[in-house]
mmCIF file of C-alpha atoms in Angstrom:
data_model
loop_
_atom_site.group_PDB
_atom_site.id
_atom_site.type_symbol
_atom_site.label_atom_id
_atom_site.label_comp_id
_atom_site.label_asym_id
_atom_site.label_seq_id
_atom_site.Cartn_x
_atom_site.Cartn_y
_atom_site.Cartn_z
ATOM 1 C CA MET A 1111 0.071 0.012 0.164
ATOM 2 C CA LYS A 1112 2.858 1.967 0.723
ATOM 3 C CA ASP A 1113 4.687 1.799 -2.290
ATOM 4 C CA HIS A 1114 0.954 2.780 -4.253
ATOM 5 C CA LYS A 1115 1.507 5.229 -2.739
ATOM 6 C CA GLN A 1116 4.902 6.715 -3.561
ATOM 7 C CA GLY A 1117 4.570 5.015 -6.870
ATOM 8 C CA VAL A 1118 1.432 8.126 -7.500
ATOM 9 C CA LEU A 1119 3.764 10.415 -5.722
ATOM 10 C CA PHE A 1120 6.475 9.960 -8.280
ATOM 11 C CA LYS A 1121 4.326 9.945 -11.304
ATOM 12 C CA ASN A 1122 3.056 13.230 -10.000
ATOM 13 C CA THR A 1123 6.269 14.359 -9.685
ATOM 14 C CA ILE A 1124 6.817 13.210 -13.038
ATOM 15 C CA MET A 1125 3.668 15.245 -14.082
ATOM 16 C CA LEU A 1126 4.841 18.230 -12.474
ATOM 17 C CA TYR A 1127 8.148 18.540 -14.349
ATOM 18 C CA ILE A 1128 7.155 18.189 -17.149
ATOM 19 C CA LEU A 1129 4.073 21.052 -16.683
ATOM 20 C CA THR A 1130 6.783 23.502 -15.784
ATOM 21 C CA PHE A 1131 9.558 22.949 -18.187
ATOM 22 C CA SER A 1132 6.978 22.349 -21.446
ATOM 23 C CA ASN A 1133 6.687 26.611 -20.311
ATOM 24 C CA TYR A 1134 10.316 26.550 -21.329
ATOM 25 C CA PHE A 1135 11.140 24.517 -24.139
ATOM 26 C CA PHE A 1136 7.725 26.042 -25.885
ATOM 27 C CA SER A 1137 8.831 29.530 -24.826
ATOM 28 C CA PHE A 1138 12.516 28.814 -26.392
ATOM 29 C CA ILE A 1139 10.909 28.059 -30.198
ATOM 30 C CA THR A 1140 8.751 30.951 -29.987
ATOM 31 C CA VAL A 1141 9.909 33.792 -28.512
ATOM 32 C CA PRO A 1142 13.164 33.795 -31.432
ATOM 33 C CA TYR A 1143 10.214 33.569 -34.059
ATOM 34 C CA GLN A 1144 8.385 36.311 -32.072
ATOM 35 C CA THR A 1145 11.450 38.896 -31.517
ATOM 36 C CA ARG A 1146 12.261 38.790 -35.954
ATOM 37 C CA VAL A 1147 8.268 39.121 -37.313
ATOM 38 C CA LEU A 1148 7.913 41.915 -34.451
ATOM 39 C CA GLY A 1149 10.490 43.684 -34.245
ATOM 40 C CA THR A 1150 12.565 45.046 -31.574
ATOM 41 C CA VAL A 1151 9.991 48.164 -30.402
ATOM 42 C CA MET A 1152 7.202 46.278 -30.893
ATOM 43 C CA TYR A 1153 8.034 42.773 -28.843
ATOM 44 C CA GLY A 1154 9.167 44.993 -26.259
ATOM 45 C CA GLU A 1155 5.781 46.227 -25.747
ATOM 46 C CA ILE A 1156 4.838 42.704 -26.126
ATOM 47 C CA GLY A 1157 6.950 42.061 -23.330
ATOM 48 C CA PHE A 1158 5.971 45.480 -21.196
ATOM 49 C CA ALA A 1159 2.444 43.980 -21.655
ATOM 50 C CA GLN A 1160 3.277 40.080 -20.472
ATOM 51 C CA ALA A 1161 4.915 42.149 -17.234
ATOM 52 C CA MET A 1162 1.520 43.349 -16.263
ATOM 53 C CA THR A 1163 0.669 39.402 -16.043
ATOM 54 C CA VAL A 1164 2.604 38.561 -13.734
ATOM 55 C CA TYR A 1165 0.932 40.800 -10.894
ATOM 56 C CA ILE A 1166 -2.807 39.997 -12.465
ATOM 57 C CA GLN A 1167 -1.736 35.891 -12.153
ATOM 58 C CA LEU A 1168 -0.240 37.363 -8.285
ATOM 59 C CA VAL A 1169 -3.809 37.928 -7.832
ATOM 60 C CA LEU A 1170 -5.824 35.981 -9.295
ATOM 61 C CA ASP A 1171 -3.986 33.007 -7.393
ATOM 62 C CA PHE A 1172 -3.861 33.991 -4.782
ATOM 63 C CA GLY A 1173 -1.949 31.350 -2.437
ATOM 64 C CA PHE A 1174 -5.098 29.092 -3.534
ATOM 65 C CA ILE A 1175 -2.343 26.952 -5.300
ATOM 66 C CA LEU A 1176 -1.282 26.328 -1.711
ATOM 67 C CA SER A 1177 -4.296 26.780 0.870
ATOM 68 C CA SER A 1178 -6.935 24.735 -1.282
ATOM 69 C CA THR A 1179 -4.476 22.625 -2.607
ATOM 70 C CA GLU A 1180 -4.142 21.288 1.160
ATOM 71 C CA ASP A 1181 -7.688 21.004 1.717
ATOM 72 C CA VAL A 1182 -8.840 19.306 -1.086
ATOM 73 C CA ALA A 1183 -6.132 16.527 -0.032
ATOM 74 C CA ARG A 1184 -7.512 16.250 3.481
ATOM 75 C CA HIS A 1185 -10.832 15.867 1.670
ATOM 76 C CA ARG A 1186 -9.691 14.236 -1.446
ATOM 77 C CA ASP A 1187 -12.630 11.091 -0.679
ATOM 78 C CA ASN A 1188 -15.398 13.453 -0.392
ATOM 79 C CA PRO A 1189 -17.340 14.846 -3.651
ATOM 80 C CA LYS A 1190 -19.407 17.094 -2.251
ATOM 81 C CA GLU A 1191 -17.305 19.499 0.056
ATOM 82 C CA LEU A 1192 -14.385 19.260 -3.416
ATOM 83 C CA SER A 1193 -17.873 20.185 -4.686
ATOM 84 C CA ARG A 1194 -17.920 23.182 -2.158
ATOM 85 C CA ILE A 1195 -13.932 23.801 -2.562
ATOM 86 C CA MET A 1196 -14.045 24.392 -6.049
ATOM 87 C CA SER A 1197 -17.309 26.234 -6.070
ATOM 88 C CA SER A 1198 -15.732 28.735 -3.481
ATOM 89 C CA VAL A 1199 -12.214 29.552 -5.387
ATOM 90 C CA THR A 1200 -13.949 29.919 -8.785
ATOM 91 C CA VAL A 1201 -16.128 32.858 -6.643
ATOM 92 C CA CYS A 1202 -12.986 34.139 -5.347
ATOM 93 C CA LYS A 1203 -11.374 34.446 -8.300
ATOM 94 C CA LEU A 1204 -13.916 35.614 -10.643
ATOM 95 C CA LEU A 1205 -13.649 37.975 -8.418
ATOM 96 C CA LEU A 1206 -10.551 38.855 -7.937
ATOM 97 C CA GLY A 1207 -10.271 39.188 -11.207
ATOM 98 C CA LEU A 1208 -12.635 41.806 -11.466
ATOM 99 C CA LEU A 1209 -10.782 43.922 -8.958
ATOM 100 C CA SER A 1210 -7.911 43.085 -11.281
ATOM 101 C CA TYR A 1211 -9.460 44.435 -14.355
ATOM 102 C CA ALA A 1212 -10.814 47.494 -13.118
ATOM 103 C CA VAL A 1213 -6.920 48.250 -12.613
ATOM 104 C CA VAL A 1214 -5.720 47.482 -15.695
ATOM 105 C CA THR A 1215 -8.706 49.992 -17.628
ATOM 106 C CA GLY A 1216 -7.447 51.913 -15.055
ATOM 107 C CA LEU A 1217 -4.401 52.451 -16.326
ATOM 108 C CA CYS A 1218 -5.274 52.116 -19.143
ATOM 109 C CA LEU A 1219 -7.547 54.918 -19.078
ATOM 110 C CA THR A 1220 -5.202 57.262 -16.840
ATOM 111 C CA VAL A 1221 -1.108 56.205 -17.811
ATOM 112 C CA ASP A 1222 -0.344 57.180 -21.576
ATOM 113 C CA ARG A 1223 1.938 53.901 -20.873
ATOM 114 C CA PHE A 1224 -0.924 51.699 -21.025
ATOM 115 C CA ARG A 1225 -3.158 53.785 -23.401
ATOM 116 C CA GLU A 1226 -0.538 53.286 -26.620
ATOM 117 C CA ASN A 1227 -2.073 49.775 -26.489
ATOM 118 C CA MET A 1228 -4.853 49.345 -24.529
ATOM 119 C CA LEU A 1229 -5.831 46.837 -26.358
ATOM 120 C CA LEU A 1230 -2.660 44.428 -26.239
ATOM 121 C CA HIS A 1231 -3.414 45.039 -22.728
ATOM 122 C CA GLN A 1232 -7.343 44.132 -22.034
ATOM 123 C CA LEU A 1233 -6.414 41.131 -24.264
ATOM 124 C CA PHE A 1234 -3.101 39.887 -22.047
ATOM 125 C CA PHE A 1235 -4.980 40.637 -19.012
ATOM 126 C CA LEU A 1236 -8.138 38.124 -20.797
ATOM 127 C CA SER A 1237 -5.862 35.163 -21.781
ATOM 128 C CA THR A 1238 -4.016 35.578 -17.557
ATOM 129 C CA PHE A 1239 -7.264 35.430 -16.269
ATOM 130 C CA LEU A 1240 -8.934 32.188 -18.183
ATOM 131 C CA ASN A 1241 -5.458 30.709 -17.259
ATOM 132 C CA CYS A 1242 -5.809 30.536 -13.502
ATOM 133 C CA LEU A 1243 -9.539 29.448 -14.505
ATOM 134 C CA LEU A 1244 -7.564 26.324 -14.891
ATOM 135 C CA PRO A 1245 -9.021 23.881 -11.664
ATOM 136 C CA ASP A 1246 -5.377 23.378 -11.097
ATOM 137 C CA PHE A 1247 -5.376 22.390 -7.077
ATOM 138 C CA LEU A 1248 -7.856 20.019 -7.465
ATOM 139 C CA TYR A 1249 -5.741 17.555 -9.266
ATOM 140 C CA ARG A 1250 -2.520 18.805 -7.362
ATOM 141 C CA GLY A 1251 -4.555 17.440 -4.400
ATOM 142 C CA MET A 1252 -6.172 14.382 -5.144
ATOM 143 C CA GLU A 1253 -2.265 13.693 -6.617
ATOM 144 C CA LYS A 1254 -3.691 13.253 -10.332
ATOM 145 C CA MET A 1255 -1.831 15.249 -12.451
ATOM 146 C CA SER A 1256 -1.390 13.723 -15.541
ATOM 147 C CA ALA A 1257 -5.107 15.446 -16.857
ATOM 148 C CA ILE A 1258 -4.705 18.897 -16.090
ATOM 149 C CA THR A 1259 -1.020 18.200 -17.088
ATOM 150 C CA TYR A 1260 -1.557 16.553 -21.109
ATOM 151 C CA ARG A 1261 -4.304 19.270 -20.764
ATOM 152 C CA ALA A 1262 -1.918 22.539 -19.783
ATOM 153 C CA VAL A 1263 0.961 20.621 -22.409
ATOM 154 C CA GLY A 1264 -2.531 20.582 -25.313
ATOM 155 C CA MET A 1265 -2.915 24.304 -24.551
ATOM 156 C CA LYS A 1266 0.702 25.048 -24.972
ATOM 157 C CA LEU A 1267 0.664 22.850 -28.921
ATOM 158 C CA PHE A 1268 -2.036 24.823 -29.554
ATOM 159 C CA PHE A 1269 -0.663 28.550 -29.444
ATOM 160 C CA THR A 1270 3.078 27.091 -30.644
ATOM 161 C CA ALA A 1271 1.676 26.054 -33.604
ATOM 162 C CA ALA A 1272 -0.908 28.667 -34.177
ATOM 163 C CA ILE A 1273 1.879 31.452 -33.388
ATOM 164 C CA PHE A 1274 3.458 29.841 -36.784
ATOM 165 C CA VAL A 1275 1.221 29.629 -38.977
ATOM 166 C CA LEU A 1276 -0.555 32.652 -38.041
ATOM 167 C CA LEU A 1277 1.290 35.189 -36.821
ATOM 168 C CA LYS A 1278 3.407 36.699 -40.576
ATOM 169 C CA ASP A 1279 3.816 40.441 -39.183
ATOM 170 C CA LYS A 1280 4.535 42.648 -36.403
ATOM 171 C CA GLU A 1281 0.788 44.194 -37.604
ATOM 172 C CA GLN A 1282 -0.398 41.167 -35.614
ATOM 173 C CA CYS A 1283 0.715 40.657 -32.680
ATOM 174 C CA TYR A 1284 -2.661 41.045 -31.034
ATOM 175 C CA LEU A 1285 -2.463 37.437 -32.096
ATOM 176 C CA ILE A 1286 -0.123 36.417 -29.325
ATOM 177 C CA PRO A 1287 -2.288 37.134 -26.578
ATOM 178 C CA LEU A 1288 -5.772 35.836 -28.112
ATOM 179 C CA LEU A 1289 -4.537 32.869 -29.247
ATOM 180 C CA ASN A 1290 -3.677 32.179 -25.782
ATOM 181 C CA SER A 1291 -7.304 32.815 -24.396
ATOM 182 C CA LEU A 1292 -8.171 30.579 -26.811
ATOM 183 C CA GLY A 1293 -5.623 27.902 -25.719
ATOM 184 C CA ALA A 1294 -6.884 28.366 -21.918
ATOM 185 C CA LEU A 1295 -10.422 28.568 -22.895
ATOM 186 C CA GLY A 1296 -10.018 25.563 -24.138
ATOM 187 C CA ALA A 1297 -8.298 23.666 -21.751
ATOM 188 C CA CYS A 1298 -10.332 25.685 -19.169
ATOM 189 C CA VAL A 1299 -13.988 23.470 -21.203
ATOM 190 C CA TRP A 1300 -12.115 20.257 -21.699
ATOM 191 C CA THR A 1301 -10.408 20.757 -17.732
ATOM 192 C CA TYR A 1302 -14.074 21.419 -15.857
ATOM 193 C CA TYR A 1303 -15.965 18.218 -18.272
ATOM 194 C CA ASP A 1304 -13.333 15.738 -16.846
ATOM 195 C CA VAL A 1305 -13.695 17.423 -13.296
ATOM 196 C CA TYR A 1306 -17.374 16.805 -13.987
ATOM 197 C CA ARG A 1307 -17.265 13.486 -15.809
ATOM 198 C CA HIS A 1308 -14.210 11.606 -13.891
ATOM 199 C CA LEU A 1309 -13.913 12.974 -10.380
ATOM 200 C CA ASN A 1310 -17.944 14.076 -9.789
ATOM 201 C CA VAL A 1311 -17.094 16.973 -8.769
ATOM 202 C CA LYS A 1312 -19.174 20.449 -9.682
ATOM 203 C CA PHE A 1313 -20.157 24.005 -9.159
ATOM 204 C CA VAL A 1314 -22.253 24.163 -6.177
ATOM 205 C CA LYS A 1315 -24.699 27.204 -4.204
ATOM 206 C CA VAL A 1316 -22.154 28.181 -1.483
ATOM 207 C CA HIS A 1317 -22.604 30.865 1.290
ATOM 208 C CA GLY A 1318 -20.563 34.388 1.764
ATOM 209 C CA ASP A 1319 -19.032 32.925 4.885
ATOM 210 C CA TYR A 1320 -17.431 30.594 3.247
ATOM 211 C CA ILE A 1321 -16.507 32.384 0.742
ATOM 212 C CA TRP A 1322 -14.602 34.380 2.985
ATOM 213 C CA LYS A 1323 -13.331 31.605 4.747
ATOM 214 C CA THR A 1324 -11.636 30.784 1.514
ATOM 215 C CA LEU A 1325 -10.950 33.883 1.287
ATOM 216 C CA ARG A 1326 -9.386 34.287 4.454
ATOM 217 C CA ARG A 1327 -7.505 31.254 5.179
ATOM 218 C CA SER A 1328 -5.370 32.286 1.355
ATOM 219 C CA SER A 1329 -4.632 35.486 2.446
ATOM 220 C CA SER A 1330 -1.264 34.565 4.444
ATOM 221 C CA TYR A 1331 -0.182 32.200 1.880
ATOM 222 C CA PHE A 1332 -0.959 35.264 -0.824
ATOM 223 C CA VAL A 1333 1.280 37.320 2.020
ATOM 224 C CA SER A 1334 3.983 34.927 1.803
ATOM 225 C CA ARG A 1335 3.942 34.603 -2.818
ATOM 226 C CA ILE A 1336 4.000 38.547 -1.987
ATOM 227 C CA ALA A 1337 6.571 39.103 0.033
ATOM 228 C CA SER A 1338 9.115 36.661 -2.455
ATOM 229 C CA THR A 1339 7.567 38.055 -4.881
ATOM 230 C CA VAL A 1340 9.182 41.033 -4.085
ATOM 231 C CA TYR A 1341 12.750 40.362 -2.690
ATOM 232 C CA SER A 1342 13.376 38.282 -5.737
ATOM 233 C CA ALA A 1343 12.765 40.793 -8.236
ATOM 234 C CA THR A 1344 13.671 43.675 -6.435
ATOM 235 C CA ASN A 1345 17.351 43.322 -7.674
ATOM 236 C CA THR A 1346 16.891 43.572 -10.721
ATOM 237 C CA MET A 1347 15.340 46.402 -10.197
ATOM 238 C CA ILE A 1348 18.116 47.867 -7.704
ATOM 239 C CA VAL A 1349 20.684 46.765 -10.559
ATOM 240 C CA GLY A 1350 18.822 48.845 -13.184
ATOM 241 C CA PHE A 1351 18.911 52.264 -11.136
ATOM 242 C CA LEU A 1352 22.293 51.571 -9.561
ATOM 243 C CA TYR A 1353 23.708 50.938 -12.966
ATOM 244 C CA PRO A 1354 21.754 52.443 -16.032
ATOM 245 C CA THR A 1355 24.108 52.103 -17.967
ATOM 246 C CA GLY A 1356 27.082 49.693 -18.719
ATOM 247 C CA SER A 1357 26.507 46.023 -19.179
ATOM 248 C CA ALA A 1358 26.477 45.290 -14.929
ATOM 249 C CA LEU A 1359 22.727 44.840 -15.419
ATOM 250 C CA GLY A 1360 22.445 42.470 -18.016
ATOM 251 C CA HIS A 1361 25.223 40.385 -16.108
ATOM 252 C CA TYR A 1362 23.638 40.147 -13.403
ATOM 253 C CA THR A 1363 20.440 39.358 -15.300
ATOM 254 C CA SER A 1364 21.875 36.546 -16.795
ATOM 255 C CA ALA A 1365 23.617 35.225 -13.906
ATOM 256 C CA GLU A 1366 20.331 35.635 -11.673
ATOM 257 C CA LYS A 1367 18.347 33.796 -14.770
ATOM 258 C CA LEU A 1368 20.206 30.329 -14.086
ATOM 259 C CA MET A 1369 19.951 30.796 -10.265
ATOM 260 C CA THR A 1370 16.182 31.336 -10.507
ATOM 261 C CA THR A 1371 15.707 28.490 -13.320
ATOM 262 C CA ALA A 1372 18.229 26.209 -11.383
ATOM 263 C CA ARG A 1373 15.498 26.251 -7.912
ATOM 264 C CA SER A 1374 13.022 26.426 -11.091
ATOM 265 C CA ALA A 1375 13.676 22.264 -10.717
ATOM 266 C CA PHE A 1376 12.902 21.070 -7.285
ATOM 267 C CA SER A 1377 9.718 23.032 -6.824
ATOM 268 C CA PRO A 1378 8.216 20.275 -9.265
ATOM 269 C CA ILE A 1379 9.068 17.808 -6.053
ATOM 270 C CA ALA A 1380 7.684 19.552 -3.268
ATOM 271 C CA ASP A 1381 4.990 20.449 -4.940
ATOM 272 C CA SER A 1382 3.920 16.859 -5.896
ATOM 273 C CA LEU A 1383 5.137 16.196 -1.894
ATOM 274 C CA TYR A 1384 2.825 18.720 -0.344
ATOM 275 C CA PRO A 1385 -1.073 16.688 -0.297
ATOM 276 C CA TYR A 1386 1.235 13.397 -0.621
ATOM 277 C CA MET A 1387 2.540 14.552 2.781
ATOM 278 C CA VAL A 1388 -1.215 16.296 4.098
ATOM 279 C CA LYS A 1389 -2.664 12.726 3.805
ATOM 280 C CA ASN A 1390 -0.079 10.521 5.049
ATOM 281 C CA LYS A 1391 2.873 11.926 7.165
ATOM 282 C CA ASP A 1392 5.867 9.616 5.820
ATOM 283 C CA TYR A 1393 8.573 12.277 7.529
ATOM 284 C CA ARG A 1394 11.173 9.401 6.350
ATOM 285 C CA LEU A 1395 10.655 10.135 2.827
ATOM 286 C CA VAL A 1396 12.114 13.316 3.201
ATOM 287 C CA LYS A 1397 15.367 12.006 4.884
ATOM 288 C CA ARG A 1398 15.560 8.878 2.291
ATOM 289 C CA ILE A 1399 14.264 12.187 -0.615
ATOM 290 C CA LEU A 1400 16.628 15.263 0.935
ATOM 291 C CA ALA A 1401 19.794 11.999 1.442
ATOM 292 C CA ILE A 1402 19.548 10.951 -2.249
ATOM 293 C CA LEU A 1403 19.156 14.315 -3.800
ATOM 294 C CA MET A 1404 21.434 16.970 -1.847
ATOM 295 C CA PRO A 1405 24.829 15.528 -2.467
ATOM 296 C CA ILE A 1406 24.034 15.113 -6.155
ATOM 297 C CA ILE A 1407 23.146 18.702 -5.810
ATOM 298 C CA VAL A 1408 26.268 20.008 -3.586
ATOM 299 C CA VAL A 1409 29.158 18.275 -6.299
ATOM 300 C CA GLY A 1410 26.782 19.647 -9.365
ATOM 301 C CA CYS A 1411 26.974 23.188 -7.571
ATOM 302 C CA THR A 1412 30.306 22.993 -7.088
ATOM 303 C CA VAL A 1413 31.190 22.071 -10.414
ATOM 304 C CA VAL A 1414 28.944 25.262 -12.103
ATOM 305 C CA ALA A 1415 31.141 27.187 -9.707
ATOM 306 C CA VAL A 1416 34.186 26.462 -9.858
ATOM 307 C CA PHE A 1417 33.574 26.514 -13.899
ATOM 308 C CA ALA A 1418 31.413 29.869 -13.736
ATOM 309 C CA GLU A 1419 32.965 31.840 -15.855
ATOM 310 C CA GLU A 1420 33.095 28.980 -18.894
ATOM 311 C CA PHE A 1421 30.007 28.108 -18.352
ATOM 312 C CA CYS A 1422 28.250 31.305 -19.035
ATOM 313 C CA GLY A 1423 30.207 32.344 -21.724
ATOM 314 C CA PHE A 1424 29.085 28.606 -23.594
ATOM 315 C CA LEU A 1425 25.885 29.535 -22.491
ATOM 316 C CA PHE A 1426 25.544 33.131 -23.301
ATOM 317 C CA GLY A 1427 28.161 34.276 -25.497
ATOM 318 C CA GLN A 1428 32.203 35.579 -23.971
ATOM 319 C CA GLU A 1429 30.538 38.740 -23.770
ATOM 320 C CA PHE A 1430 28.954 37.208 -20.257
ATOM 321 C CA ALA A 1431 31.944 35.518 -19.450
ATOM 322 C CA SER A 1432 32.036 37.712 -16.517
ATOM 323 C CA SER A 1433 28.684 37.026 -15.144
ATOM 324 C CA GLY A 1434 30.272 33.878 -13.828
ATOM 325 C CA GLU A 1435 31.439 35.522 -10.800
ATOM 326 C CA LEU A 1436 28.312 36.728 -9.735
ATOM 327 C CA LEU A 1437 27.004 33.043 -10.709
ATOM 328 C CA ARG A 1438 29.513 31.592 -7.774
ATOM 329 C CA LEU A 1439 27.336 33.897 -5.710
ATOM 330 C CA LEU A 1440 24.188 32.534 -6.581
ATOM 331 C CA MET A 1441 24.810 29.421 -5.929
ATOM 332 C CA PRO A 1442 23.850 28.913 -2.378
ATOM 333 C CA ALA A 1443 20.794 29.900 -2.948
ATOM 334 C CA VAL A 1444 20.811 27.247 -5.302
ATOM 335 C CA VAL A 1445 22.249 24.051 -2.547
ATOM 336 C CA VAL A 1446 19.338 25.597 0.157
ATOM 337 C CA ALA A 1447 16.662 25.362 -2.643
ATOM 338 C CA LEU A 1448 15.568 21.788 -2.383
ATOM 339 C CA PRO A 1449 15.734 21.455 1.577
ATOM 340 C CA CYS A 1450 13.841 24.928 1.199
ATOM 341 C CA TYR A 1451 10.935 24.000 -0.403
ATOM 342 C CA ILE A 1452 10.621 20.881 0.946
ATOM 343 C CA PHE A 1453 11.155 22.046 4.724
ATOM 344 C CA GLY A 1454 8.281 24.471 4.444
ATOM 345 C CA PHE A 1455 4.616 23.679 3.609
ATOM 346 C CA PRO A 1456 5.352 19.350 2.526
ATOM 347 C CA MET A 1457 6.964 19.216 6.116
ATOM 348 C CA LEU A 1458 5.390 22.212 8.454
ATOM 349 C CA SER A 1459 1.436 21.534 6.800
ATOM 350 C CA PRO A 1460 1.115 18.411 8.490
ATOM 351 C CA MET A 1461 2.505 19.237 11.536
ATOM 352 C CA GLY A 1462 -0.047 21.833 11.892
ATOM 353 C CA LEU A 1463 2.902 24.514 11.151
ATOM 354 C CA GLY A 1464 1.845 26.274 7.919
ATOM 355 C CA LYS A 1465 2.366 29.848 9.012
ATOM 356 C CA PHE A 1466 5.447 29.113 9.473
ATOM 357 C CA ALA A 1467 6.283 28.390 5.835
ATOM 358 C CA ASN A 1468 4.389 32.247 5.590
ATOM 359 C CA LEU A 1469 5.564 33.748 8.485
ATOM 360 C CA SER A 1470 9.954 32.765 6.748
ATOM 361 C CA VAL A 1471 9.268 34.450 3.690
ATOM 362 C CA VAL A 1472 8.059 37.652 5.444
ATOM 363 C CA ILE A 1473 10.621 37.802 7.603
ATOM 364 C CA ALA A 1474 13.141 37.588 5.184
ATOM 365 C CA ALA A 1475 11.526 39.541 2.768
ATOM 366 C CA PHE A 1476 11.631 42.363 5.837
ATOM 367 C CA TRP A 1477 15.639 41.041 6.671
ATOM 368 C CA HIS A 1478 16.345 41.787 2.786
ATOM 369 C CA ALA A 1479 15.449 44.645 2.616
ATOM 370 C CA GLY A 1480 16.999 45.753 5.492
ATOM 371 C CA VAL A 1481 20.451 44.539 4.281
ATOM 372 C CA MET A 1482 19.536 46.902 1.299
ATOM 373 C CA LEU A 1483 18.809 49.461 3.134
ATOM 374 C CA VAL A 1484 22.910 48.422 5.347
ATOM 375 C CA LEU A 1485 24.459 48.613 2.628
ATOM 376 C CA TYR A 1486 23.162 51.315 0.534
ATOM 377 C CA ALA A 1487 24.043 53.546 4.390
ATOM 378 C CA CYS A 1488 27.333 52.329 3.547
ATOM 379 C CA HIS A 1489 27.911 52.994 0.260
ATOM 380 C CA ALA A 1490 28.246 49.362 -0.436
ATOM 381 C CA LEU A 1491 25.789 48.743 -2.418
ATOM 382 C CA THR A 1492 27.259 46.527 -5.488
ATOM 383 C CA VAL A 1493 26.120 43.945 -7.997
ATOM 384 C CA ARG A 1494 28.355 41.767 -5.579
ATOM 385 C CA ASN A 1495 26.843 41.934 -2.487
ATOM 386 C CA ILE A 1496 23.387 42.018 -3.644
ATOM 387 C CA CYS A 1497 24.138 38.825 -4.869
ATOM 388 C CA ILE A 1498 25.987 37.349 -1.263
ATOM 389 C CA ALA A 1499 22.699 38.997 0.282
ATOM 390 C CA THR A 1500 20.712 37.030 -2.082
ATOM 391 C CA SER A 1501 22.536 33.452 -1.005
ATOM 392 C CA VAL A 1502 22.263 34.702 2.848
ATOM 393 C CA THR A 1503 18.512 35.540 2.690
ATOM 394 C CA GLU A 1504 17.643 32.517 1.046
ATOM 395 C CA THR A 1505 19.890 30.183 3.769
ATOM 396 C CA LEU A 1506 17.891 32.418 6.148
ATOM 397 C CA VAL A 1507 14.987 31.286 5.013
ATOM 398 C CA LEU A 1508 16.042 27.108 5.350
ATOM 399 C CA VAL A 1509 17.328 28.138 8.289
ATOM 400 C CA MET A 1510 14.022 29.378 10.006
ATOM 401 C CA ARG A 1511 12.350 26.093 8.973
ATOM 402 C CA VAL A 1512 14.499 23.834 9.949
ATOM 403 C CA SER A 1513 14.519 25.325 13.351
ATOM 404 C CA VAL A 1514 10.919 25.532 13.630
ATOM 405 C CA VAL A 1515 10.238 21.599 12.926
ATOM 406 C CA LEU A 1516 13.581 20.238 15.364
ATOM 407 C CA LEU A 1517 11.538 21.835 18.332
ATOM 408 C CA HIS A 1518 8.508 20.714 17.822
ATOM 409 C CA LYS A 1519 9.846 17.344 17.323
ATOM 410 C CA ARG A 1520 11.686 18.518 20.702
ATOM 411 C CA LYS A 1521 8.498 19.721 22.519
ATOM 412 C CA CYS A 1522 6.421 16.606 20.750
ATOM 413 C CA ARG A 1523 8.955 13.802 22.880
ATOM 414 C CA LYS A 1524 9.145 16.496 26.076
ATOM 415 C CA GLU A 1525 4.875 15.327 26.034
ATOM 416 C CA GLN A 1526 5.582 11.660 25.428
#
């Protein structure tokens, strides 16, 4: 029985890897084509519009991917409760969507930078909104990721093929969000049909107090995600203001991109482990995963650190070889990524300590902001020091989470 559960966990981890890395794969195919067809100016407008969708997506998700995944994992054998959860989350997303749309429309009507391409921003909002309506939390919590993965990859395949077939001129730039919207709409229809037909989950009437409870419960996860976005995304902005000209921003951006990509390789493990741990509390499995993977991660990061200049030069071109020094300073953040993810919600939520996973990120965000201010006051706010501060901040998150787990175990022993 235990082997079966771990087999399901392994399958869901593979599905999450496919889901995560399909984004990188299809972007790699379409982006070079888009840049050649649209040119630098119009592709810059596309990039600017897409940047807005990052914040919209953060608001629309509102942490449901964590809070509702946990709720589904706890009630996976109760279709009636699952129907209430799905209905409540959908209502919340519709309300947040109306609020977000009002903000986007307000910006388009009042700010020239947005007004110039109002239709583009509206269409990108639509594609983001439809993507966020996918009930992926339901499949994650039930550990049935294959269904949502096939639909999401199918959507990306449709978008990729359509771009090559239809996008022929920069005046057709609106096709990018429009095709994304059509793909997302198809995925929604397909997925909700599967939810109704095979999972026996359907939309039901939910009362206002239940909807408010759903929002309130998810708000702490939302704060955590906002905090982590703030201290990870702000670094690039700071470097941009510090070095408005020259190559420093390019070097930092390339090194930071490699660091975040490497860290993202570990998130599917934690994402699939989360609902499994909520249901089974298999802490020995966590030890085995870390015992197997951490030596490989440490050796891999050490090799990259030693040959960082050569690695960056080969990957980005020789003019980016200097990025290697910054990549080397960011490697500790990669080393601690997997245990940091695992000692977050997958470990703490089954113990009833999920709030500390959020709290650790919020504290780290304030810590990072304080370090930036101190470095600025001491005239030591350099790219190298920003990289060092980032690695220290990520390590601090891990230390806090491990400390909470150890203190909890000590408390349980004393009570026994």
